[in-house]
Amino acid sequence: MEKGILGAPFVCQIAMIVRDAQKAASRFAELLNVPVPQVVTANADGSDTVTYKGQPTDGRVKLAFFHLENVVVEFIEPTEDPTTWKDFLDEKGPGVHHIAFKAKDRMLETAAELERFGYPLIQHGKKYAYLESTEELGVILELLDID
């Protein structure tokens, strides 16, 4: 069977936008009876070059990750930086933001294919790319340049 644009049909991450990443992580950890992961501020040092809707942005965000057996669950608390995360929270409130697929060494190539498919690239950094697919799929697609 030939692979589709996304490669192997394997969702590696589901991410939710929340108002308070620490609170969400604590409650989810309690629900699963697992340790509370550390909440980190991504790009606090400005080391990633983030582009949102074609414009550079600091792209800082607070994150908490749960590495479960079959998927990573991510909680995202936006900062005031212009990002898809902030817009999502402002426009829709908390909720599922994206599902992610691995695209090791082919992230931008796959993003270009998805753009031709009708899902425009809305934000990207060195290791991730978001494509707008909510009108048809109800969720943003993310490509991760990871193993």
PDB file of C-alpha atoms in Angstrom, residues 4-105:
ATOM      1  CA  GLY A   4      -0.234   9.161   1.816  1.00  0.00           C
ATOM      2  CA  ILE A   5       1.059  12.717   2.143  1.00  0.00           C
ATOM      3  CA  LEU A   6       1.492  12.346   5.910  1.00  0.00           C
ATOM      4  CA  GLY A   7       3.468   9.127   5.594  1.00  0.00           C
ATOM      5  CA  ALA A   8       2.563   6.375   8.034  1.00  0.00           C
ATOM      6  CA  PRO A   9      -0.911   6.928   9.499  1.00  0.00           C
ATOM      7  CA  PHE A  10       0.348   7.314  13.053  1.00  0.00           C
ATOM      8  CA  VAL A  11      -0.754  10.155  15.323  1.00  0.00           C
ATOM      9  CA  CYS A  12       2.109  10.878  17.708  1.00  0.00           C
ATOM     10  CA  GLN A  13       0.623  13.808  19.627  1.00  0.00           C
ATOM     11  CA  ILE A  14      -2.653  15.463  20.588  1.00  0.00           C
ATOM     12  CA  ALA A  15      -2.447  19.018  21.916  1.00  0.00           C
ATOM     13  CA  MET A  16      -4.898  21.131  23.860  1.00  0.00           C
ATOM     14  CA  ILE A  17      -4.877  24.879  24.367  1.00  0.00           C
ATOM     15  CA  VAL A  18      -5.521  25.776  28.010  1.00  0.00           C
ATOM     16  CA  ARG A  19      -5.561  28.949  30.084  1.00  0.00           C
ATOM     17  CA  ASP A  20      -3.239  27.488  32.754  1.00  0.00           C
ATOM     18  CA  ALA A  21      -0.795  24.734  31.766  1.00  0.00           C
ATOM     19  CA  GLN A  22       0.239  24.000  35.360  1.00  0.00           C
ATOM     20  CA  LYS A  23      -3.351  23.530  36.501  1.00  0.00           C
ATOM     21  CA  ALA A  24      -4.251  21.396  33.474  1.00  0.00           C
ATOM     22  CA  ALA A  25      -1.145  19.235  33.928  1.00  0.00           C
ATOM     23  CA  SER A  26      -1.858  18.763  37.632  1.00  0.00           C
ATOM     24  CA  ARG A  27      -5.454  17.727  37.015  1.00  0.00           C
ATOM     25  CA  PHE A  28      -4.562  15.383  34.128  1.00  0.00           C
ATOM     26  CA  ALA A  29      -1.803  13.788  36.214  1.00  0.00           C
ATOM     27  CA  GLU A  30      -4.295  13.261  39.027  1.00  0.00           C
ATOM     28  CA  LEU A  31      -6.737  11.706  36.582  1.00  0.00           C
ATOM     29  CA  LEU A  32      -4.072   9.263  35.334  1.00  0.00           C
ATOM     30  CA  ASN A  33      -2.339   8.820  38.707  1.00  0.00           C
ATOM     31  CA  VAL A  34       1.027   9.752  37.202  1.00  0.00           C
ATOM     32  CA  PRO A  35       3.628  12.375  38.156  1.00  0.00           C
ATOM     33  CA  VAL A  36       2.957  15.972  37.115  1.00  0.00           C
ATOM     34  CA  PRO A  37       5.343  16.893  34.297  1.00  0.00           C
ATOM     35  CA  GLN A  38       7.377  20.064  34.445  1.00  0.00           C
ATOM     36  CA  VAL A  39       5.817  23.048  32.699  1.00  0.00           C
ATOM     37  CA  VAL A  40       8.417  24.667  30.446  1.00  0.00           C
ATOM     38  CA  THR A  41       8.430  27.917  28.527  1.00  0.00           C
ATOM     39  CA  ALA A  42       9.377  27.098  24.961  1.00  0.00           C
ATOM     40  CA  ASN A  43      11.538  29.563  23.086  1.00  0.00           C
ATOM     41  CA  ALA A  44      12.129  31.644  26.223  1.00  0.00           C
ATOM     42  CA  ASP A  45      15.679  32.212  24.983  1.00  0.00           C
ATOM     43  CA  GLY A  46      14.619  33.077  21.423  1.00  0.00           C
ATOM     44  CA  SER A  47      16.647  30.207  19.974  1.00  0.00           C
ATOM     45  CA  ASP A  48      13.877  29.090  17.586  1.00  0.00           C
ATOM     46  CA  THR A  49      12.957  31.174  14.561  1.00  0.00           C
ATOM     47  CA  VAL A  50       9.154  31.211  14.635  1.00  0.00           C
ATOM     48  CA  THR A  51       6.993  32.472  11.799  1.00  0.00           C
ATOM     49  CA  TYR A  52       3.244  33.031  12.183  1.00  0.00           C
ATOM     50  CA  LYS A  53       1.158  33.948   9.143  1.00  0.00           C
ATOM     51  CA  GLY A  54       4.354  34.847   7.311  1.00  0.00           C
ATOM     52  CA  GLN A  55       5.658  37.197  10.014  1.00  0.00           C
ATOM     53  CA  PRO A  56       8.399  36.598  12.616  1.00  0.00           C
ATOM     54  CA  THR A  57       7.253  36.260  16.234  1.00  0.00           C
ATOM     55  CA  ASP A  58       8.946  35.378  19.503  1.00  0.00           C
ATOM     56  CA  GLY A  59       6.607  32.366  19.678  1.00  0.00           C
ATOM     57  CA  ARG A  60       6.982  31.773  23.413  1.00  0.00           C
ATOM     58  CA  VAL A  61       4.524  29.351  24.980  1.00  0.00           C
ATOM     59  CA  LYS A  62       4.169  27.317  28.180  1.00  0.00           C
ATOM     60  CA  LEU A  63       4.059  23.552  27.616  1.00  0.00           C
ATOM     61  CA  ALA A  64       3.449  20.371  29.596  1.00  0.00           C
ATOM     62  CA  PHE A  65       3.906  16.928  28.014  1.00  0.00           C
ATOM     63  CA  PHE A  66       2.521  13.550  29.057  1.00  0.00           C
ATOM     64  CA  HIS A  67       4.386  10.716  27.320  1.00  0.00           C
ATOM     65  CA  LEU A  68       1.785   7.941  27.349  1.00  0.00           C
ATOM     66  CA  GLU A  69       2.177   4.473  25.860  1.00  0.00           C
ATOM     67  CA  ASN A  70       0.583   5.297  22.525  1.00  0.00           C
ATOM     68  CA  VAL A  71       0.622   9.096  22.206  1.00  0.00           C
ATOM     69  CA  VAL A  72       1.994  12.302  23.684  1.00  0.00           C
ATOM     70  CA  VAL A  73      -0.617  14.578  25.237  1.00  0.00           C
ATOM     71  CA  GLU A  74       0.457  18.217  25.251  1.00  0.00           C
ATOM     72  CA  PHE A  75      -1.056  21.135  27.156  1.00  0.00           C
ATOM     73  CA  ILE A  76      -0.297  24.577  25.713  1.00  0.00           C
ATOM     74  CA  GLU A  77      -0.724  27.874  27.534  1.00  0.00           C
ATOM     75  CA  PRO A  78      -0.208  30.771  25.104  1.00  0.00           C
ATOM     76  CA  THR A  79       1.674  33.939  26.000  1.00  0.00           C
ATOM     77  CA  GLU A  80       0.864  37.335  24.494  1.00  0.00           C
ATOM     78  CA  ASP A  81       3.144  36.634  21.496  1.00  0.00           C
ATOM     79  CA  PRO A  82       1.265  36.468  18.177  1.00  0.00           C
ATOM     80  CA  THR A  83       0.807  32.734  17.525  1.00  0.00           C
ATOM     81  CA  THR A  84      -1.781  30.239  16.405  1.00  0.00           C
ATOM     82  CA  TRP A  85      -2.063  29.229  20.072  1.00  0.00           C
ATOM     83  CA  LYS A  86      -2.994  32.732  21.261  1.00  0.00           C
ATOM     84  CA  ASP A  87      -5.461  33.227  18.414  1.00  0.00           C
ATOM     85  CA  PHE A  88      -7.061  29.861  19.158  1.00  0.00           C
ATOM     86  CA  LEU A  89      -7.558  30.691  22.848  1.00  0.00           C
ATOM     87  CA  ASP A  90      -8.836  34.208  22.076  1.00  0.00           C
ATOM     88  CA  GLU A  91     -11.263  33.041  19.392  1.00  0.00           C
ATOM     89  CA  LYS A  92     -12.423  29.624  20.622  1.00  0.00           C
ATOM     90  CA  GLY A  93     -11.342  29.258  24.233  1.00  0.00           C
ATOM     91  CA  PRO A  94      -9.685  26.083  25.543  1.00  0.00           C
ATOM     92  CA  GLY A  95      -9.837  22.993  23.357  1.00  0.00           C
ATOM     93  CA  VAL A  96      -8.076  20.568  21.049  1.00  0.00           C
ATOM     94  CA  HIS A  97      -5.693  22.563  18.864  1.00  0.00           C
ATOM     95  CA  HIS A  98      -3.859  19.990  16.764  1.00  0.00           C
ATOM     96  CA  ILE A  99      -2.915  16.422  16.074  1.00  0.00           C
ATOM     97  CA  ALA A 100       0.670  15.722  15.100  1.00  0.00           C
ATOM     98  CA  PHE A 101       2.416  13.377  12.720  1.00  0.00           C
ATOM     99  CA  LYS A 102       6.139  12.627  12.543  1.00  0.00           C
ATOM    100  CA  ALA A 103       7.882  14.028   9.481  1.00  0.00           C
ATOM    101  CA  LYS A 104      11.566  13.423  10.223  1.00  0.00           C
ATOM    102  CA  ASP A 105      13.795  15.096   7.617  1.00  0.00           C
TER     103      ASP A 105
END
